[in-house]
PDB file of C-alpha atoms in Angstrom:
ATOM      1  CA  ASP A 290      14.428  -9.626   5.085  1.00 68.00           C
ATOM      2  CA  GLN A 291      12.855  -6.181   5.136  1.00 80.00           C
ATOM      3  CA  GLN A 292      13.937  -3.947   2.295  1.00 91.00           C
ATOM      4  CA  VAL A 293      12.045  -0.927   3.644  1.00 95.00           C
ATOM      5  CA  LYS A 294      12.239  -0.271   7.364  1.00 95.00           C
ATOM      6  CA  GLN A 295      10.386   2.122   9.595  1.00 96.00           C
ATOM      7  CA  ASN A 296      12.084   1.622  12.919  1.00 92.00           C
ATOM      8  CA  SER A 297       9.758   3.757  15.022  1.00 95.00           C
ATOM      9  CA  PRO A 298       6.396   2.051  15.531  1.00 94.00           C
ATOM     10  CA  SER A 299       4.939   5.209  17.030  1.00 96.00           C
ATOM     11  CA  LEU A 300       5.522   8.922  17.392  1.00 97.00           C
ATOM     12  CA  SER A 301       3.725  11.497  19.502  1.00 98.00           C
ATOM     13  CA  VAL A 302       3.974  15.257  18.877  1.00 98.00           C
ATOM     14  CA  GLN A 303       2.208  18.384  20.050  1.00 98.00           C
ATOM     15  CA  GLU A 304      -0.141  20.211  17.729  1.00 97.00           C
ATOM     16  CA  GLY A 305       1.686  22.962  15.840  1.00 97.00           C
ATOM     17  CA  ARG A 306       5.086  21.311  16.149  1.00 97.00           C
ATOM     18  CA  ILE A 307       7.009  19.411  13.486  1.00 98.00           C
ATOM     19  CA  SER A 308       6.509  15.684  12.939  1.00 98.00           C
ATOM     20  CA  ILE A 309       9.441  13.787  11.433  1.00 98.00           C
ATOM     21  CA  LEU A 310       8.858  10.265  10.244  1.00 98.00           C
ATOM     22  CA  ASN A 311      11.836   8.211   9.144  1.00 98.00           C
ATOM     23  CA  CYS A 312      12.372   5.390   6.701  1.00 98.00           C
ATOM     24  CA  ASP A 313      15.456   3.379   5.737  1.00 97.00           C
ATOM     25  CA  TYR A 314      15.920   1.100   2.763  1.00 96.00           C
ATOM     26  CA  THR A 315      18.474  -1.469   1.766  1.00 94.00           C
ATOM     27  CA  ASN A 316      18.324  -1.566  -2.035  1.00 90.00           C
ATOM     28  CA  SER A 317      20.236   1.309  -3.611  1.00 90.00           C
ATOM     29  CA  MET A 318      18.493   0.575  -6.912  1.00 88.00           C
ATOM     30  CA  PHE A 319      15.064   1.743  -5.705  1.00 90.00           C
ATOM     31  CA  ASP A 320      14.147   4.634  -7.966  1.00 86.00           C
ATOM     32  CA  TYR A 321      10.968   6.083  -6.503  1.00 89.00           C
ATOM     33  CA  PHE A 322       9.652   6.522  -2.989  1.00 94.00           C
ATOM     34  CA  LEU A 323       6.184   7.275  -1.702  1.00 94.00           C
ATOM     35  CA  TRP A 324       4.482   8.074   1.580  1.00 97.00           C
ATOM     36  CA  TYR A 325       0.977   6.939   2.375  1.00 97.00           C
ATOM     37  CA  LYS A 326      -1.278   7.826   5.267  1.00 97.00           C
ATOM     38  CA  LYS A 327      -3.769   5.327   6.635  1.00 95.00           C
ATOM     39  CA  TYR A 328      -6.677   5.747   9.003  1.00 94.00           C
ATOM     40  CA  PRO A 329      -8.169   2.703  10.761  1.00 90.00           C
ATOM     41  CA  ALA A 330     -10.520   0.640   8.603  1.00 87.00           C
ATOM     42  CA  GLU A 331      -9.620   2.641   5.490  1.00 92.00           C
ATOM     43  CA  GLY A 332      -7.245   2.129   2.605  1.00 94.00           C
ATOM     44  CA  PRO A 333      -3.900   3.954   2.393  1.00 95.00           C
ATOM     45  CA  THR A 334      -4.085   7.444   0.946  1.00 95.00           C
ATOM     46  CA  PHE A 335      -1.237   8.695  -1.228  1.00 93.00           C
ATOM     47  CA  LEU A 336       0.492  11.665   0.360  1.00 96.00           C
ATOM     48  CA  ILE A 337       3.694  12.610  -1.420  1.00 96.00           C
ATOM     49  CA  SER A 338       6.447  11.002  -3.479  1.00 94.00           C
ATOM     50  CA  ILE A 339       9.999  11.601  -4.579  1.00 95.00           C
ATOM     51  CA  SER A 340      12.135  10.365  -7.423  1.00 91.00           C
ATOM     52  CA  SER A 341      15.620   9.083  -6.674  1.00 90.00           C
ATOM     53  CA  ILE A 342      17.085  11.871  -8.807  1.00 92.00           C
ATOM     54  CA  LYS A 343      15.854  14.471  -6.331  1.00 94.00           C
ATOM     55  CA  ASP A 344      16.642  15.085  -2.687  1.00 95.00           C
ATOM     56  CA  LYS A 345      13.570  17.057  -1.673  1.00 97.00           C
ATOM     57  CA  ASN A 346       9.941  17.391  -2.608  1.00 97.00           C
ATOM     58  CA  GLU A 347       7.463  19.711  -0.948  1.00 97.00           C
ATOM     59  CA  ASP A 348       3.680  19.838  -0.999  1.00 96.00           C
ATOM     60  CA  GLY A 349       2.042  22.223   1.409  1.00 97.00           C
ATOM     61  CA  ARG A 350       2.725  21.103   4.974  1.00 97.00           C
ATOM     62  CA  PHE A 351       4.458  17.929   3.778  1.00 98.00           C
ATOM     63  CA  THR A 352       8.091  17.666   2.711  1.00 98.00           C
ATOM     64  CA  VAL A 353       9.975  14.507   1.870  1.00 98.00           C
ATOM     65  CA  PHE A 354      13.777  14.417   2.034  1.00 98.00           C
ATOM     66  CA  LEU A 355      15.879  11.738   0.393  1.00 97.00           C
ATOM     67  CA  ASN A 356      19.473  10.957   1.376  1.00 97.00           C
ATOM     68  CA  LYS A 357      20.655   8.375  -1.135  1.00 95.00           C
ATOM     69  CA  SER A 358      24.083   7.881   0.369  1.00 95.00           C
ATOM     70  CA  ALA A 359      22.496   6.977   3.696  1.00 96.00           C
ATOM     71  CA  LYS A 360      19.583   5.125   2.045  1.00 96.00           C
ATOM     72  CA  HIS A 361      17.272   7.166   4.199  1.00 97.00           C
ATOM     73  CA  LEU A 362      14.209   9.255   3.655  1.00 97.00           C
ATOM     74  CA  SER A 363      12.075  11.284   5.972  1.00 98.00           C
ATOM     75  CA  LEU A 364       8.675  12.928   5.929  1.00 98.00           C
ATOM     76  CA  HIS A 365       8.286  16.273   7.655  1.00 98.00           C
ATOM     77  CA  ILE A 366       4.866  17.611   8.587  1.00 98.00           C
ATOM     78  CA  VAL A 367       4.793  21.261   9.624  1.00 97.00           C
ATOM     79  CA  PRO A 368       2.749  22.337  11.458  1.00 98.00           C
ATOM     80  CA  SER A 369       1.277  19.098  12.751  1.00 98.00           C
ATOM     81  CA  GLN A 370      -2.491  18.970  13.218  1.00 97.00           C
ATOM     82  CA  PRO A 371      -4.678  16.533  15.185  1.00 96.00           C
ATOM     83  CA  GLY A 372      -6.160  15.324  11.876  1.00 96.00           C
ATOM     84  CA  ASP A 373      -2.694  14.114  10.893  1.00 97.00           C
ATOM     85  CA  SER A 374      -2.985  11.361  13.498  1.00 97.00           C
ATOM     86  CA  ALA A 375      -2.762   8.161  11.468  1.00 97.00           C
ATOM     87  CA  VAL A 376      -0.364   5.404  10.461  1.00 96.00           C
ATOM     88  CA  TYR A 377       2.207   6.525   7.902  1.00 98.00           C
ATOM     89  CA  PHE A 378       3.730   4.038   5.499  1.00 96.00           C
ATOM     90  CA  CYS A 379       6.883   4.507   3.501  1.00 96.00           C
ATOM     91  CA  ALA A 380       7.002   2.615   0.195  1.00 94.00           C
ATOM     92  CA  ALA A 381       9.623   2.068  -2.485  1.00 93.00           C
ATOM     93  CA  SER A 382       9.408   1.162  -6.124  1.00 87.00           C
ATOM     94  CA  PRO A 383      11.773  -1.506  -7.441  1.00 78.00           C
ATOM     95  CA  PRO A 384      14.205  -0.392 -10.148  1.00 72.00           C
ATOM     96  CA  GLY A 385      12.751   0.149 -13.586  1.00 61.00           C
ATOM     97  CA  GLY A 386       9.243   0.183 -12.222  1.00 54.00           C
ATOM     98  CA  SER A 387       8.141  -2.526 -14.577  1.00 54.00           C
ATOM     99  CA  GLN A 388       7.263  -4.943 -11.849  1.00 59.00           C
ATOM    100  CA  GLY A 389       4.447  -2.757 -10.631  1.00 70.00           C
ATOM    101  CA  ASN A 390       4.684  -3.616  -6.984  1.00 82.00           C
ATOM    102  CA  LEU A 391       5.449  -1.278  -4.114  1.00 89.00           C
ATOM    103  CA  ILE A 392       7.471  -2.454  -1.145  1.00 91.00           C
ATOM    104  CA  PHE A 393       6.079  -1.094   2.115  1.00 94.00           C
ATOM    105  CA  GLY A 394       7.519  -0.530   5.553  1.00 95.00           C
ATOM    106  CA  LYS A 395       5.547  -1.613   8.608  1.00 94.00           C
ATOM    107  CA  GLY A 396       4.355   1.896   9.339  1.00 95.00           C
ATOM    108  CA  THR A 397       4.686   4.513  12.057  1.00 97.00           C
ATOM    109  CA  LYS A 398       1.666   5.521  14.090  1.00 97.00           C
ATOM    110  CA  LEU A 399       1.616   9.296  14.517  1.00 98.00           C
ATOM    111  CA  SER A 400      -0.396  10.862  17.327  1.00 98.00           C
ATOM    112  CA  VAL A 401      -0.774  14.632  17.290  1.00 98.00           C
ATOM    113  CA  LYS A 402      -1.978  15.923  20.637  1.00 96.00           C
ATOM    114  CA  PRO A 403      -4.044  19.123  20.848  1.00 92.00           C
TER     115      PRO A 403
ATOM    116  CA  ASN B 836     -14.997  11.345  -8.570  1.00 53.00           C
ATOM    117  CA  ALA B 837     -15.286   7.639  -7.778  1.00 72.00           C
ATOM    118  CA  GLY B 838     -12.180   6.155  -6.272  1.00 92.00           C
ATOM    119  CA  VAL B 839     -11.144   2.531  -6.170  1.00 95.00           C
ATOM    120  CA  MET B 840     -14.074   0.428  -5.040  1.00 96.00           C
ATOM    121  CA  GLN B 841     -13.858  -2.851  -3.229  1.00 97.00           C
ATOM    122  CA  ASN B 842     -16.539  -5.210  -2.093  1.00 97.00           C
ATOM    123  CA  PRO B 843     -17.449  -6.658   0.175  1.00 97.00           C
ATOM    124  CA  ARG B 844     -15.905  -4.539   2.917  1.00 97.00           C
ATOM    125  CA  HIS B 845     -16.135  -7.408   5.380  1.00 97.00           C
ATOM    126  CA  LEU B 846     -16.237 -11.100   4.568  1.00 98.00           C
ATOM    127  CA  VAL B 847     -16.536 -13.999   6.978  1.00 98.00           C
ATOM    128  CA  ARG B 848     -15.805 -17.487   5.754  1.00 98.00           C
ATOM    129  CA  ARG B 849     -15.484 -20.847   7.463  1.00 97.00           C
ATOM    130  CA  ARG B 850     -12.357 -22.888   6.910  1.00 97.00           C
ATOM    131  CA  GLY B 851     -12.505 -24.687   3.592  1.00 97.00           C
ATOM    132  CA  GLN B 852     -14.871 -22.235   1.912  1.00 98.00           C
ATOM    133  CA  GLU B 853     -14.026 -19.960  -0.988  1.00 98.00           C
ATOM    134  CA  ALA B 854     -13.561 -16.202  -0.731  1.00 98.00           C
ATOM    135  CA  ARG B 855     -14.067 -13.833  -3.683  1.00 98.00           C
ATOM    136  CA  LEU B 856     -12.914 -10.263  -3.370  1.00 98.00           C
ATOM    137  CA  ARG B 857     -13.808  -7.677  -5.989  1.00 98.00           C
ATOM    138  CA  CYS B 858     -12.083  -4.498  -7.057  1.00 98.00           C
ATOM    139  CA  SER B 859     -13.166  -1.811  -9.503  1.00 97.00           C
ATOM    140  CA  PRO B 860     -10.285   0.534 -10.373  1.00 95.00           C
ATOM    141  CA  MET B 861     -10.557   4.268 -10.662  1.00 92.00           C
ATOM    142  CA  LYS B 862     -11.982   5.508 -13.936  1.00 88.00           C
ATOM    143  CA  GLY B 863      -9.278   5.607 -16.574  1.00 84.00           C
ATOM    144  CA  HIS B 864      -6.964   3.269 -14.667  1.00 88.00           C
ATOM    145  CA  SER B 865      -6.032   0.048 -16.407  1.00 88.00           C
ATOM    146  CA  HIS B 866      -3.484  -1.291 -13.908  1.00 90.00           C
ATOM    147  CA  VAL B 867      -4.635  -3.139 -10.802  1.00 94.00           C
ATOM    148  CA  TYR B 868      -2.600  -4.364  -7.850  1.00 94.00           C
ATOM    149  CA  TRP B 869      -3.573  -6.518  -4.899  1.00 97.00           C
ATOM    150  CA  TYR B 870      -1.899  -6.272  -1.487  1.00 97.00           C
ATOM    151  CA  ARG B 871      -2.440  -8.091   1.774  1.00 97.00           C
ATOM    152  CA  GLN B 872      -1.954  -6.644   5.242  1.00 94.00           C
ATOM    153  CA  LEU B 873      -1.599  -8.901   8.244  1.00 90.00           C
ATOM    154  CA  PRO B 874      -2.066  -7.413  11.746  1.00 82.00           C
ATOM    155  CA  GLU B 875       0.810  -5.128  12.810  1.00 79.00           C
ATOM    156  CA  GLU B 876       2.445  -5.516   9.395  1.00 84.00           C
ATOM    157  CA  GLY B 877       2.887  -3.390   6.317  1.00 87.00           C
ATOM    158  CA  LEU B 878       1.186  -4.124   3.046  1.00 93.00           C
ATOM    159  CA  LYS B 879       2.635  -7.013   1.057  1.00 94.00           C
ATOM    160  CA  PHE B 880       2.344  -7.101  -2.711  1.00 93.00           C
ATOM    161  CA  MET B 881       0.487 -10.061  -4.153  1.00 95.00           C
ATOM    162  CA  VAL B 882      -0.259  -9.547  -7.839  1.00 95.00           C
ATOM    163  CA  TYR B 883      -0.263  -6.948 -10.607  1.00 92.00           C
ATOM    164  CA  LEU B 884      -2.730  -7.179 -13.473  1.00 93.00           C
ATOM    165  CA  GLN B 885      -3.746  -5.330 -16.566  1.00 91.00           C
ATOM    166  CA  LYS B 886      -6.896  -6.094 -18.510  1.00 89.00           C
ATOM    167  CA  GLU B 887      -6.896  -9.833 -19.289  1.00 89.00           C
ATOM    168  CA  ASN B 888      -3.228 -10.173 -18.304  1.00 92.00           C
ATOM    169  CA  ILE B 889      -1.333 -11.090 -15.176  1.00 93.00           C
ATOM    170  CA  ILE B 890       1.841  -9.041 -15.267  1.00 89.00           C
ATOM    171  CA  ASP B 891       3.484 -10.048 -12.002  1.00 89.00           C
ATOM    172  CA  GLU B 892       2.226 -12.622  -9.529  1.00 91.00           C
ATOM    173  CA  SER B 893       5.454 -13.029  -7.598  1.00 89.00           C
ATOM    174  CA  GLY B 894       3.726 -12.240  -4.287  1.00 91.00           C
ATOM    175  CA  MET B 895       0.884 -14.717  -4.675  1.00 94.00           C
ATOM    176  CA  PRO B 896       0.933 -17.927  -2.653  1.00 94.00           C
ATOM    177  CA  LYS B 897       1.460 -20.831  -5.036  1.00 90.00           C
ATOM    178  CA  GLU B 898      -1.715 -22.637  -4.089  1.00 94.00           C
ATOM    179  CA  ARG B 899      -5.340 -21.661  -3.472  1.00 97.00           C
ATOM    180  CA  PHE B 900      -4.916 -18.042  -4.614  1.00 97.00           C
ATOM    181  CA  SER B 901      -5.766 -16.722  -8.042  1.00 97.00           C
ATOM    182  CA  ALA B 902      -6.543 -13.346  -9.580  1.00 97.00           C
ATOM    183  CA  GLU B 903      -8.078 -12.077 -12.775  1.00 96.00           C
ATOM    184  CA  PHE B 904      -8.942  -8.788 -14.403  1.00 95.00           C
ATOM    185  CA  PRO B 905     -11.333  -9.539 -17.258  1.00 93.00           C
ATOM    186  CA  LYS B 906     -12.028  -7.328 -20.233  1.00 90.00           C
ATOM    187  CA  GLU B 907     -15.344  -6.377 -18.679  1.00 90.00           C
ATOM    188  CA  GLY B 908     -16.031  -6.108 -14.980  1.00 92.00           C
ATOM    189  CA  PRO B 909     -14.004  -5.864 -11.809  1.00 95.00           C
ATOM    190  CA  SER B 910     -10.785  -7.564 -10.858  1.00 97.00           C
ATOM    191  CA  ILE B 911     -11.338 -10.642  -8.693  1.00 98.00           C
ATOM    192  CA  LEU B 912      -9.038 -12.111  -6.070  1.00 98.00           C
ATOM    193  CA  ARG B 913     -10.112 -15.649  -5.329  1.00 98.00           C
ATOM    194  CA  ILE B 914      -9.009 -17.703  -2.354  1.00 98.00           C
ATOM    195  CA  GLN B 915     -10.025 -21.347  -2.374  1.00 98.00           C
ATOM    196  CA  GLN B 916     -10.294 -23.537   0.726  1.00 98.00           C
ATOM    197  CA  VAL B 917      -9.547 -20.676   3.094  1.00 98.00           C
ATOM    198  CA  VAL B 918      -7.554 -21.280   6.271  1.00 97.00           C
ATOM    199  CA  ARG B 919      -7.300 -19.162   9.419  1.00 95.00           C
ATOM    200  CA  GLY B 920      -3.978 -17.729   8.258  1.00 94.00           C
ATOM    201  CA  ASP B 921      -5.764 -16.097   5.321  1.00 96.00           C
ATOM    202  CA  SER B 922      -7.510 -13.725   7.739  1.00 96.00           C
ATOM    203  CA  ALA B 923      -6.210 -10.284   6.801  1.00 96.00           C
ATOM    204  CA  ALA B 924      -7.096  -7.026   5.115  1.00 96.00           C
ATOM    205  CA  TYR B 925      -6.856  -7.230   1.337  1.00 98.00           C
ATOM    206  CA  PHE B 926      -6.329  -3.966  -0.510  1.00 97.00           C
ATOM    207  CA  CYS B 927      -6.658  -3.258  -4.167  1.00 97.00           C
ATOM    208  CA  ALA B 928      -4.913  -0.328  -5.845  1.00 95.00           C
ATOM    209  CA  SER B 929      -4.992   1.077  -9.341  1.00 93.00           C
ATOM    210  CA  SER B 930      -2.831   3.336 -11.431  1.00 89.00           C
ATOM    211  CA  THR B 931      -2.666   4.857 -14.876  1.00 83.00           C
ATOM    212  CA  ARG B 932       0.753   3.603 -15.887  1.00 69.00           C
ATOM    213  CA  THR B 933       3.147   0.790 -15.352  1.00 58.00           C
ATOM    214  CA  GLY B 934       5.582   0.671 -12.547  1.00 50.00           C
ATOM    215  CA  GLY B 935       5.527   1.519  -8.884  1.00 47.00           C
ATOM    216  CA  TYR B 936       4.460   5.084  -9.255  1.00 74.00           C
ATOM    217  CA  GLU B 937       1.460   6.534  -7.535  1.00 85.00           C
ATOM    218  CA  GLN B 938      -1.084   3.854  -6.795  1.00 89.00           C
ATOM    219  CA  TYR B 939      -4.503   4.685  -5.403  1.00 92.00           C
ATOM    220  CA  PHE B 940      -5.977   2.307  -2.893  1.00 95.00           C
ATOM    221  CA  GLY B 941      -9.463   1.124  -2.184  1.00 96.00           C
ATOM    222  CA  PRO B 942     -10.898   0.801   1.336  1.00 96.00           C
ATOM    223  CA  GLY B 943      -9.992  -2.863   1.583  1.00 97.00           C
ATOM    224  CA  THR B 944     -11.816  -6.098   2.301  1.00 98.00           C
ATOM    225  CA  ARG B 945     -11.393  -7.533   5.767  1.00 96.00           C
ATOM    226  CA  LEU B 946     -11.494 -11.309   5.530  1.00 97.00           C
ATOM    227  CA  THR B 947     -12.114 -13.299   8.683  1.00 97.00           C
ATOM    228  CA  VAL B 948     -11.820 -17.068   8.563  1.00 97.00           C
ATOM    229  CA  THR B 949     -13.546 -18.860  11.418  1.00 96.00           C
TER     230      THR B 949
END
């Protein structure tokens, strides 16, 4: 029973265009969400996060949007660059945060074509 | 600016042997988390430790797996009597505070059981 779902295994976009990666979750009590980027044979790299009390967080080319009523979040990358090609994981923090664990989706592989 | 360090990066074990995976958290981080990633899957939480304490081991298999984070030295994930199904990438992460907030990952140890 997946609590965090990334329904698109892959996404291909042209360099300079917008990349939109989507993530759905089932537990309305999740209070913090994170996006990680992962290159092959490396560990995940933290990208951006958002608290459940906000609906948007922006950091340079990366913006995360949270729609609590739909239990949906998305990561926008504008403009996309070839170096953004990687697997992107959405993760959620259980309520209260005291458990310490993050719950990850299965990832979306982004390919940015020059 | 040392990040999370893991060793070895690659580990090959025969069925029935023991595997020991080491993790040194980022400087100043006292919270350590272990995750496992099977092929084509997201990361799955295994255990959360602070110095000399296991805080949450709800993701650890009941048998053959153990973890520790001693007062001195790295955190160790130990797998006894390995089986082929243990073949996976094992990632360690660390953070400065409790909860599922930003966690910083190491490069992972790829365990292959032959």
